């Protein structure tokens, strides 16, 4: 016998009952053996009141599972508590949740202000899917173990199974279920409930199946089946199982009612899917008031949250209680109706064992997978992230790069600020400044060049050997005595021994008359250019770093005095430019030779002359616009916590010679992502539990743009509207955006980022398949994290994204990178906005 034929014999339920004596005569008379009438007629179905009522209710519940989240007025996973406690001056009443039923809230709201109708419709999927899975597992366990025990009556395995049944039955069902749920960790969600309630509840089904097998295995036709050569498995599947299936179908629906009853009981004692989050609502110096807030809409959770209001606000607990009642009534009625139908008519369940049922099972499995994948908060968070549109982000980048470099004090900077303000208004953000404006201005004095600054290396005859590029190789400084000037002079390196005192008498004998001093950042005292001026220096060259912004011209100095008279040209240059000037020597070699010979400082005349030319305009008092908008926190407790999305929007602008620095990746990409996230939340109707602030900051070309001071000053946030119970709101989480539109294939996390926030971003990256790497050093980060004084901070950028300003053009922007980065960030941000545990 081949495998195909063997499987066919096992699975074929068609026993040759027509060969039994009297069977054909009974069929001709319309009756089956045992007195049941064969064939199901419509009047038997429509006249069966429990069956029709059960079908009506169960089909309604099925529609609610499939379409309830679509029909619901709000999405509890994305919409928070909407009711701000306030005074209604017309009625002279103080309004705060829970609110009575009204046209806006047909079933009212709970104590947190959440719409009960929406919670009920979303909770139907979670509760009924859990019920279906638990019932399925109970039936499968009961059928399998009961059949094994019944077929092996009196054997060791029968005694073992019956012993397990006795042990489980001896324990109180509710208490043992609670213990098992907490032992498996209630916070793991639906899976824990399926396992716990399945392990506890299969025993009665197993006892029934065992008793049926004990009776049926002694029937004469079983002996006949043995005589034909069928083995035990074939007999069980072909002859016993078809006789058990009708009653098993009835038991399944009755068991669903029992499972729902148990879920309702668990909810009443505060045990529900996910377990909820504990929130401390205690007032300062007041009694402890810790409450549990359900994270998943589920009927049991609604009963757990609402039963305390049974006397004063019964409408809170009434809807979930009625939902449990109607559901239990529907499943029990359907089970009873099927039982009556089977007793009256010979209903064959043989079709359940046919091969074509594999197609039906496959379809049901696909439906179950769909429902499971759309159950809980995670699928909804993923849908929000997937709605993020990298194409719109690219459009923002295009618009910003066309604004002439977005330089402060130039038309492009003002145009960019206006563009962001319009988008904030369009996306429904509230003004983030106490004057009701999106603009938080920072006053400063800007100084821009009238002609193109020049730095050239000269030969011995005064001819130009090499000319260097403004903003790329060098930039001017206005700090201290830095200012206009045109000088040509030989170069002298001035070095200092580390740890020596910086006092005026320390420089006795230092003569820099007619020379340009070459200094190294980190070696020379920060204020040494003033001493160099006193010692007769014609100009100063500071060797800084290789970062993109290390040699940007200093158009303002908010932190100190500028353009003090007399002035001299002071330029910042890259180490690579210093090496070009030094030619055959390196700074490291020179310092190694000179430091052992000196007790304080040294000078070395270099075989090089340079020309420095810069002509600056008059200082102009300017207000730099910083655009701030926010979404108020909707949670009564978490609304006091703040998530800040921070990006700089401006750039280097236009040079006097007409050179435009688009700043496509550096600043434009971060601002574009920020705008799309605001738009995404607006379109998706996401209501953030935490207050979320969107900050597009100006002053990118300034050494100090006041951003750190603004973030660390809690006074700037006391005016914000929030539903939080604490007195003040302040920054808690900072996400810094820049360099997110171009670079390599790996996204880097700044080494100073908070580990908890980095973990959350990495979890999101696994779902979007984004490659993320935490850096151990800051080598690839040209800019530091703004502030580390907040509890959670993170800065992100693509590897290899640092390029010179003239190379940071729109053509380098990769829409795919904007998409995957933004999608990952959107998922991270949605979790931060909606979940309570961060």
PDB file of C-alpha atoms in Angstrom, residues 436-701:
ATOM      1  CA  UNK A 436       1.247  83.107  20.443  1.00  0.00           C
ATOM      2  CA  UNK A 437       3.856  83.063  17.675  1.00  0.00           C
ATOM      3  CA  UNK A 438       5.839  80.265  16.105  1.00  0.00           C
ATOM      4  CA  UNK A 439       8.903  82.510  16.075  1.00  0.00           C
ATOM      5  CA  UNK A 440      11.252  82.487  19.049  1.00  0.00           C
ATOM      6  CA  UNK A 441      13.677  85.251  18.017  1.00  0.00           C
ATOM      7  CA  UNK A 442      17.297  85.466  19.125  1.00  0.00           C
ATOM      8  CA  UNK A 443      18.855  88.897  18.857  1.00  0.00           C
ATOM      9  CA  UNK A 444      22.432  89.124  17.621  1.00  0.00           C
ATOM     10  CA  UNK A 445      24.761  91.271  15.541  1.00  0.00           C
ATOM     11  CA  UNK A 446      25.673  89.980  12.096  1.00  0.00           C
ATOM     12  CA  UNK A 447      28.778  90.969  10.163  1.00  0.00           C
ATOM     13  CA  UNK A 448      29.127  89.867   6.547  1.00  0.00           C
ATOM     14  CA  UNK A 449      31.942  90.480   4.045  1.00  0.00           C
ATOM     15  CA  UNK A 450      31.586  93.114   1.349  1.00  0.00           C
ATOM     16  CA  UNK A 451      34.074  91.392  -0.952  1.00  0.00           C
ATOM     17  CA  UNK A 452      35.178  87.789  -1.263  1.00  0.00           C
ATOM     18  CA  UNK A 453      37.694  86.976   1.535  1.00  0.00           C
ATOM     19  CA  UNK A 454      41.084  85.816   0.280  1.00  0.00           C
ATOM     20  CA  UNK A 455      43.831  83.563   1.622  1.00  0.00           C
ATOM     21  CA  UNK A 456      46.776  82.787  -0.637  1.00  0.00           C
ATOM     22  CA  UNK A 457      50.161  81.097  -0.294  1.00  0.00           C
ATOM     23  CA  UNK A 458      52.986  83.125  -1.867  1.00  0.00           C
ATOM     24  CA  UNK A 459      56.474  82.232  -3.110  1.00  0.00           C
ATOM     25  CA  UNK A 460      59.652  84.172  -2.362  1.00  0.00           C
ATOM     26  CA  UNK A 461      58.877  86.629  -5.190  1.00  0.00           C
ATOM     27  CA  UNK A 462      55.373  87.346  -3.904  1.00  0.00           C
ATOM     28  CA  UNK A 463      53.613  85.348  -6.573  1.00  0.00           C
ATOM     29  CA  UNK A 464      50.521  83.324  -5.663  1.00  0.00           C
ATOM     30  CA  UNK A 465      51.386  79.643  -5.386  1.00  0.00           C
ATOM     31  CA  UNK A 466      47.968  78.493  -4.256  1.00  0.00           C
ATOM     32  CA  UNK A 467      44.681  80.203  -3.425  1.00  0.00           C
ATOM     33  CA  UNK A 468      42.378  78.749  -0.807  1.00  0.00           C
ATOM     34  CA  UNK A 469      38.574  78.732  -0.806  1.00  0.00           C
ATOM     35  CA  UNK A 470      36.430  80.714   1.583  1.00  0.00           C
ATOM     36  CA  UNK A 471      34.049  78.585   3.728  1.00  0.00           C
ATOM     37  CA  UNK A 472      35.751  75.440   2.428  1.00  0.00           C
ATOM     38  CA  UNK A 473      39.406  75.866   3.406  1.00  0.00           C
ATOM     39  CA  UNK A 474      39.206  78.900   5.645  1.00  0.00           C
ATOM     40  CA  UNK A 475      36.825  81.362   7.272  1.00  0.00           C
ATOM     41  CA  UNK A 476      37.195  84.691   9.035  1.00  0.00           C
ATOM     42  CA  UNK A 477      36.610  85.402  12.725  1.00  0.00           C
ATOM     43  CA  UNK A 478      35.212  88.542  14.380  1.00  0.00           C
ATOM     44  CA  UNK A 479      35.743  87.391  17.946  1.00  0.00           C
ATOM     45  CA  UNK A 480      37.883  89.767  19.990  1.00  0.00           C
ATOM     46  CA  UNK A 481      39.951  91.945  17.647  1.00  0.00           C
ATOM     47  CA  UNK A 482      39.152  89.938  14.529  1.00  0.00           C
ATOM     48  CA  UNK A 483      37.991  92.148  11.676  1.00  0.00           C
ATOM     49  CA  UNK A 484      38.850  93.721   8.336  1.00  0.00           C
ATOM     50  CA  UNK A 485      42.375  93.853   6.966  1.00  0.00           C
ATOM     51  CA  UNK A 486      44.628  93.169   4.006  1.00  0.00           C
ATOM     52  CA  UNK A 487      48.100  91.890   4.869  1.00  0.00           C
ATOM     53  CA  UNK A 488      50.937  90.060   3.181  1.00  0.00           C
ATOM     54  CA  UNK A 489      53.567  88.754   5.570  1.00  0.00           C
ATOM     55  CA  UNK A 490      55.770  85.785   6.437  1.00  0.00           C
ATOM     56  CA  UNK A 491      54.361  83.086   8.673  1.00  0.00           C
ATOM     57  CA  UNK A 492      55.588  82.263  12.175  1.00  0.00           C
ATOM     58  CA  UNK A 493      54.392  79.246  14.176  1.00  0.00           C
ATOM     59  CA  UNK A 494      53.784  79.980  17.863  1.00  0.00           C
ATOM     60  CA  UNK A 495      53.565  76.939  20.137  1.00  0.00           C
ATOM     61  CA  UNK A 496      53.005  76.483  23.853  1.00  0.00           C
ATOM     62  CA  UNK A 497      54.043  73.960  26.433  1.00  0.00           C
ATOM     63  CA  UNK A 498      50.933  72.341  27.984  1.00  0.00           C
ATOM     64  CA  UNK A 499      50.112  73.290  31.562  1.00  0.00           C
ATOM     65  CA  UNK A 500      52.086  76.527  31.701  1.00  0.00           C
ATOM     66  CA  UNK A 501      50.456  79.688  33.169  1.00  0.00           C
ATOM     67  CA  UNK A 502      48.876  82.138  30.739  1.00  0.00           C
ATOM     68  CA  UNK A 503      49.951  85.544  32.090  1.00  0.00           C
ATOM     69  CA  UNK A 504      51.125  88.728  30.382  1.00  0.00           C
ATOM     70  CA  UNK A 505      54.643  88.466  31.776  1.00  0.00           C
ATOM     71  CA  UNK A 506      54.893  84.959  30.350  1.00  0.00           C
ATOM     72  CA  UNK A 507      55.295  86.455  26.842  1.00  0.00           C
ATOM     73  CA  UNK A 508      58.306  88.675  27.566  1.00  0.00           C
ATOM     74  CA  UNK A 509      60.591  88.543  24.548  1.00  0.00           C
ATOM     75  CA  UNK A 510      57.865  87.473  22.098  1.00  0.00           C
ATOM     76  CA  UNK A 511      58.137  89.598  18.937  1.00  0.00           C
ATOM     77  CA  UNK A 512      55.599  89.090  16.125  1.00  0.00           C
ATOM     78  CA  UNK A 513      55.990  92.453  14.369  1.00  0.00           C
ATOM     79  CA  UNK A 514      55.346  92.193  10.639  1.00  0.00           C
ATOM     80  CA  UNK A 515      54.424  88.517  10.881  1.00  0.00           C
ATOM     81  CA  UNK A 516      51.330  86.364  10.658  1.00  0.00           C
ATOM     82  CA  UNK A 517      51.021  84.066  13.657  1.00  0.00           C
ATOM     83  CA  UNK A 518      50.105  80.427  13.048  1.00  0.00           C
ATOM     84  CA  UNK A 519      48.319  78.925  16.092  1.00  0.00           C
ATOM     85  CA  UNK A 520      46.898  75.462  16.815  1.00  0.00           C
ATOM     86  CA  UNK A 521      43.544  75.085  18.534  1.00  0.00           C
ATOM     87  CA  UNK A 522      43.912  73.198  21.788  1.00  0.00           C
ATOM     88  CA  UNK A 523      47.522  74.288  22.161  1.00  0.00           C
ATOM     89  CA  UNK A 524      47.406  78.081  22.135  1.00  0.00           C
ATOM     90  CA  UNK A 525      45.328  79.971  24.756  1.00  0.00           C
ATOM     91  CA  UNK A 526      41.910  80.926  23.310  1.00  0.00           C
ATOM     92  CA  UNK A 527      42.552  84.642  23.800  1.00  0.00           C
ATOM     93  CA  UNK A 528      46.109  84.641  22.414  1.00  0.00           C
ATOM     94  CA  UNK A 529      45.176  86.579  19.236  1.00  0.00           C
ATOM     95  CA  UNK A 530      44.804  89.654  21.467  1.00  0.00           C
ATOM     96  CA  UNK A 531      48.347  89.078  22.780  1.00  0.00           C
ATOM     97  CA  UNK A 532      49.545  88.551  19.218  1.00  0.00           C
ATOM     98  CA  UNK A 533      48.097  91.949  18.263  1.00  0.00           C
ATOM     99  CA  UNK A 534      49.922  93.527  21.184  1.00  0.00           C
ATOM    100  CA  UNK A 535      53.142  91.839  20.056  1.00  0.00           C
ATOM    101  CA  UNK A 536      52.786  93.355  16.602  1.00  0.00           C
ATOM    102  CA  UNK A 537      51.267  90.501  14.589  1.00  0.00           C
ATOM    103  CA  UNK A 538      49.762  91.493  11.231  1.00  0.00           C
ATOM    104  CA  UNK A 539      47.283  88.609  11.244  1.00  0.00           C
ATOM    105  CA  UNK A 540      46.468  85.237  12.825  1.00  0.00           C
ATOM    106  CA  UNK A 541      45.782  81.816  11.357  1.00  0.00           C
ATOM    107  CA  UNK A 542      44.064  79.313  13.664  1.00  0.00           C
ATOM    108  CA  UNK A 543      44.482  75.631  12.750  1.00  0.00           C
ATOM    109  CA  UNK A 544      41.148  74.066  13.766  1.00  0.00           C
ATOM    110  CA  UNK A 545      39.554  70.729  12.835  1.00  0.00           C
ATOM    111  CA  UNK A 546      38.547  68.927   9.655  1.00  0.00           C
ATOM    112  CA  UNK A 547      34.837  69.049  10.402  1.00  0.00           C
ATOM    113  CA  UNK A 548      32.522  70.674   7.912  1.00  0.00           C
ATOM    114  CA  UNK A 549      31.734  73.652  10.164  1.00  0.00           C
ATOM    115  CA  UNK A 550      35.178  74.050  11.736  1.00  0.00           C
ATOM    116  CA  UNK A 551      36.240  76.763   9.251  1.00  0.00           C
ATOM    117  CA  UNK A 552      32.881  78.424   8.623  1.00  0.00           C
ATOM    118  CA  UNK A 553      33.173  82.191   8.838  1.00  0.00           C
ATOM    119  CA  UNK A 554      32.104  83.689  12.141  1.00  0.00           C
ATOM    120  CA  UNK A 555      29.349  86.080  11.108  1.00  0.00           C
ATOM    121  CA  UNK A 556      28.271  86.677  14.717  1.00  0.00           C
ATOM    122  CA  UNK A 557      29.634  86.171  18.213  1.00  0.00           C
ATOM    123  CA  UNK A 558      26.710  86.230  20.637  1.00  0.00           C
ATOM    124  CA  UNK A 559      28.845  84.932  23.487  1.00  0.00           C
ATOM    125  CA  UNK A 560      31.360  87.782  23.675  1.00  0.00           C
ATOM    126  CA  UNK A 561      32.722  91.026  22.276  1.00  0.00           C
ATOM    127  CA  UNK A 562      33.418  91.366  18.570  1.00  0.00           C
ATOM    128  CA  UNK A 563      35.289  93.719  16.213  1.00  0.00           C
ATOM    129  CA  UNK A 564      37.190  95.406  19.003  1.00  0.00           C
ATOM    130  CA  UNK A 565      39.427  98.160  17.710  1.00  0.00           C
ATOM    131  CA  UNK A 566      42.099  97.909  16.519  1.00  0.00           C
ATOM    132  CA  UNK A 567      41.317  94.927  14.301  1.00  0.00           C
ATOM    133  CA  UNK A 568      43.416  92.466  12.372  1.00  0.00           C
ATOM    134  CA  UNK A 569      42.424  89.589  10.061  1.00  0.00           C
ATOM    135  CA  UNK A 570      41.964  86.308  11.944  1.00  0.00           C
ATOM    136  CA  UNK A 571      41.245  83.208   9.861  1.00  0.00           C
ATOM    137  CA  UNK A 572      40.410  79.612  10.780  1.00  0.00           C
ATOM    138  CA  UNK A 573      42.049  77.012   8.513  1.00  0.00           C
ATOM    139  CA  UNK A 574      41.885  73.251   8.199  1.00  0.00           C
ATOM    140  CA  UNK A 575      44.848  71.035   9.210  1.00  0.00           C
ATOM    141  CA  UNK A 576      45.194  70.030   5.563  1.00  0.00           C
ATOM    142  CA  UNK A 577      45.684  73.702   4.565  1.00  0.00           C
ATOM    143  CA  UNK A 578      48.276  74.104   7.309  1.00  0.00           C
ATOM    144  CA  UNK A 579      50.113  71.111   5.917  1.00  0.00           C
ATOM    145  CA  UNK A 580      50.068  72.627   2.427  1.00  0.00           C
ATOM    146  CA  UNK A 581      51.628  75.791   3.838  1.00  0.00           C
ATOM    147  CA  UNK A 582      54.245  73.858   5.851  1.00  0.00           C
ATOM    148  CA  UNK A 583      55.136  71.760   2.762  1.00  0.00           C
ATOM    149  CA  UNK A 584      57.861  69.302   3.865  1.00  0.00           C
ATOM    150  CA  UNK A 585      57.305  69.516   7.611  1.00  0.00           C
ATOM    151  CA  UNK A 586      54.384  68.643   9.858  1.00  0.00           C
ATOM    152  CA  UNK A 587      53.082  70.334  12.962  1.00  0.00           C
ATOM    153  CA  UNK A 588      53.712  67.171  14.931  1.00  0.00           C
ATOM    154  CA  UNK A 589      57.389  67.135  13.928  1.00  0.00           C
ATOM    155  CA  UNK A 590      57.878  70.804  14.774  1.00  0.00           C
ATOM    156  CA  UNK A 591      56.268  70.480  18.198  1.00  0.00           C
ATOM    157  CA  UNK A 592      58.328  67.379  18.931  1.00  0.00           C
ATOM    158  CA  UNK A 593      61.517  69.312  18.140  1.00  0.00           C
ATOM    159  CA  UNK A 594      60.669  72.585  19.914  1.00  0.00           C
ATOM    160  CA  UNK A 595      58.802  71.654  23.098  1.00  0.00           C
ATOM    161  CA  UNK A 596      61.766  69.994  24.862  1.00  0.00           C
ATOM    162  CA  UNK A 597      63.750  73.222  24.375  1.00  0.00           C
ATOM    163  CA  UNK A 598      61.282  75.619  25.975  1.00  0.00           C
ATOM    164  CA  UNK A 599      59.817  76.237  29.386  1.00  0.00           C
ATOM    165  CA  UNK A 600      56.733  78.099  28.143  1.00  0.00           C
ATOM    166  CA  UNK A 601      56.385  79.040  24.475  1.00  0.00           C
ATOM    167  CA  UNK A 602      58.376  78.909  21.259  1.00  0.00           C
ATOM    168  CA  UNK A 603      58.301  80.469  17.807  1.00  0.00           C
ATOM    169  CA  UNK A 604      59.565  79.107  14.517  1.00  0.00           C
ATOM    170  CA  UNK A 605      59.738  81.176  11.369  1.00  0.00           C
ATOM    171  CA  UNK A 606      58.389  79.222   8.417  1.00  0.00           C
ATOM    172  CA  UNK A 607      59.582  79.371   4.825  1.00  0.00           C
ATOM    173  CA  UNK A 608      56.209  80.648   3.697  1.00  0.00           C
ATOM    174  CA  UNK A 609      54.367  83.919   3.205  1.00  0.00           C
ATOM    175  CA  UNK A 610      50.601  84.325   2.960  1.00  0.00           C
ATOM    176  CA  UNK A 611      48.174  87.020   1.938  1.00  0.00           C
ATOM    177  CA  UNK A 612      45.060  87.613   4.045  1.00  0.00           C
ATOM    178  CA  UNK A 613      42.312  89.904   2.772  1.00  0.00           C
ATOM    179  CA  UNK A 614      38.878  90.483   4.312  1.00  0.00           C
ATOM    180  CA  UNK A 615      36.639  93.532   4.063  1.00  0.00           C
ATOM    181  CA  UNK A 616      33.669  93.408   6.397  1.00  0.00           C
ATOM    182  CA  UNK A 617      30.527  95.489   6.329  1.00  0.00           C
ATOM    183  CA  UNK A 618      29.053  97.360   9.247  1.00  0.00           C
ATOM    184  CA  UNK A 619      27.533  95.280  12.080  1.00  0.00           C
ATOM    185  CA  UNK A 620      23.767  94.892  11.713  1.00  0.00           C
ATOM    186  CA  UNK A 621      21.455  94.217  14.650  1.00  0.00           C
ATOM    187  CA  UNK A 622      19.394  91.188  13.592  1.00  0.00           C
ATOM    188  CA  UNK A 623      16.733  88.907  15.001  1.00  0.00           C
ATOM    189  CA  UNK A 624      17.332  85.300  13.999  1.00  0.00           C
ATOM    190  CA  UNK A 625      13.989  83.476  13.740  1.00  0.00           C
ATOM    191  CA  UNK A 626      13.716  80.085  15.413  1.00  0.00           C
ATOM    192  CA  UNK A 627      10.485  78.280  14.528  1.00  0.00           C
ATOM    193  CA  UNK A 628       8.832  76.346  17.356  1.00  0.00           C
ATOM    194  CA  UNK A 629       5.500  74.495  17.286  1.00  0.00           C
ATOM    195  CA  UNK A 630       4.105  71.777  19.494  1.00  0.00           C
ATOM    196  CA  UNK A 631       1.372  69.206  20.056  1.00  0.00           C
ATOM    197  CA  UNK A 632      -0.015  69.306  23.625  1.00  0.00           C
ATOM    198  CA  UNK A 633       0.336  66.108  25.621  1.00  0.00           C
ATOM    199  CA  UNK A 634      -3.061  64.435  25.968  1.00  0.00           C
ATOM    200  CA  UNK A 635      -2.270  62.265  28.976  1.00  0.00           C
ATOM    201  CA  UNK A 636      -3.231  63.526  32.413  1.00  0.00           C
ATOM    202  CA  UNK A 637       0.155  62.448  33.764  1.00  0.00           C
ATOM    203  CA  UNK A 638       2.541  62.072  30.827  1.00  0.00           C
ATOM    204  CA  UNK A 639       1.535  65.387  29.273  1.00  0.00           C
ATOM    205  CA  UNK A 640       4.145  67.069  31.464  1.00  0.00           C
ATOM    206  CA  UNK A 641       6.921  65.144  29.734  1.00  0.00           C
ATOM    207  CA  UNK A 642       8.209  66.590  26.477  1.00  0.00           C
ATOM    208  CA  UNK A 643       9.717  65.062  23.351  1.00  0.00           C
ATOM    209  CA  UNK A 644      11.689  67.584  21.290  1.00  0.00           C
ATOM    210  CA  UNK A 645      12.490  67.046  17.623  1.00  0.00           C
ATOM    211  CA  UNK A 646      15.330  69.444  16.861  1.00  0.00           C
ATOM    212  CA  UNK A 647      16.762  70.457  13.478  1.00  0.00           C
ATOM    213  CA  UNK A 648      18.568  73.523  12.164  1.00  0.00           C
ATOM    214  CA  UNK A 649      17.134  74.968   8.985  1.00  0.00           C
ATOM    215  CA  UNK A 650      19.546  77.695   7.790  1.00  0.00           C
ATOM    216  CA  UNK A 651      22.951  77.497   6.127  1.00  0.00           C
ATOM    217  CA  UNK A 652      25.979  79.428   4.903  1.00  0.00           C
ATOM    218  CA  UNK A 653      23.990  81.435   2.386  1.00  0.00           C
ATOM    219  CA  UNK A 654      25.667  83.295  -0.521  1.00  0.00           C
ATOM    220  CA  UNK A 655      29.249  84.567  -0.701  1.00  0.00           C
ATOM    221  CA  UNK A 656      30.050  88.005  -2.172  1.00  0.00           C
ATOM    222  CA  UNK A 657      31.313  86.348  -5.371  1.00  0.00           C
ATOM    223  CA  UNK A 658      27.879  84.717  -5.879  1.00  0.00           C
ATOM    224  CA  UNK A 659      28.792  81.231  -4.624  1.00  0.00           C
ATOM    225  CA  UNK A 660      25.687  79.532  -3.159  1.00  0.00           C
ATOM    226  CA  UNK A 661      25.986  76.785  -0.536  1.00  0.00           C
ATOM    227  CA  UNK A 662      22.734  74.776  -0.871  1.00  0.00           C
ATOM    228  CA  UNK A 663      23.122  72.803   2.385  1.00  0.00           C
ATOM    229  CA  UNK A 664      20.961  69.967   1.049  1.00  0.00           C
ATOM    230  CA  UNK A 665      22.012  67.301   3.545  1.00  0.00           C
ATOM    231  CA  UNK A 666      23.409  69.470   6.319  1.00  0.00           C
ATOM    232  CA  UNK A 667      20.305  71.128   7.761  1.00  0.00           C
ATOM    233  CA  UNK A 668      17.800  70.917   4.859  1.00  0.00           C
ATOM    234  CA  UNK A 669      17.338  67.127   5.185  1.00  0.00           C
ATOM    235  CA  UNK A 670      16.804  67.244   8.957  1.00  0.00           C
ATOM    236  CA  UNK A 671      14.284  70.061   8.668  1.00  0.00           C
ATOM    237  CA  UNK A 672      12.444  68.232   5.865  1.00  0.00           C
ATOM    238  CA  UNK A 673      12.129  65.080   8.000  1.00  0.00           C
ATOM    239  CA  UNK A 674      10.834  67.175  10.896  1.00  0.00           C
ATOM    240  CA  UNK A 675       8.139  68.729   8.660  1.00  0.00           C
ATOM    241  CA  UNK A 676       7.008  65.365   7.313  1.00  0.00           C
ATOM    242  CA  UNK A 677       6.723  63.921  10.832  1.00  0.00           C
ATOM    243  CA  UNK A 678       4.483  66.837  11.822  1.00  0.00           C
ATOM    244  CA  UNK A 679       2.403  66.274   8.669  1.00  0.00           C
ATOM    245  CA  UNK A 680       2.249  62.526   9.317  1.00  0.00           C
ATOM    246  CA  UNK A 681       0.824  62.965  12.800  1.00  0.00           C
ATOM    247  CA  UNK A 682      -1.656  65.512  11.468  1.00  0.00           C
ATOM    248  CA  UNK A 683      -2.896  63.161   8.720  1.00  0.00           C
ATOM    249  CA  UNK A 684      -3.020  60.078  10.942  1.00  0.00           C
ATOM    250  CA  UNK A 685      -4.786  61.887  13.771  1.00  0.00           C
ATOM    251  CA  UNK A 686      -2.133  60.723  16.211  1.00  0.00           C
ATOM    252  CA  UNK A 687      -2.669  62.182  19.654  1.00  0.00           C
ATOM    253  CA  UNK A 688       0.570  62.237  21.627  1.00  0.00           C
ATOM    254  CA  UNK A 689       0.367  61.390  25.309  1.00  0.00           C
ATOM    255  CA  UNK A 690       3.553  63.352  25.845  1.00  0.00           C
ATOM    256  CA  UNK A 691       3.883  66.955  24.758  1.00  0.00           C
ATOM    257  CA  UNK A 692       5.815  66.912  21.471  1.00  0.00           C
ATOM    258  CA  UNK A 693       7.716  69.962  20.249  1.00  0.00           C
ATOM    259  CA  UNK A 694       8.978  70.522  16.704  1.00  0.00           C
ATOM    260  CA  UNK A 695      11.925  72.928  16.638  1.00  0.00           C
ATOM    261  CA  UNK A 696      13.516  74.355  13.462  1.00  0.00           C
ATOM    262  CA  UNK A 697      16.385  76.438  14.856  1.00  0.00           C
ATOM    263  CA  UNK A 698      18.275  79.203  13.096  1.00  0.00           C
ATOM    264  CA  UNK A 699      21.817  80.410  13.581  1.00  0.00           C
ATOM    265  CA  UNK A 700      23.570  77.399  12.089  1.00  0.00           C
ATOM    266  CA  UNK A 701      26.459  79.639  11.039  1.00  0.00           C
TER     267      UNK A 701
END
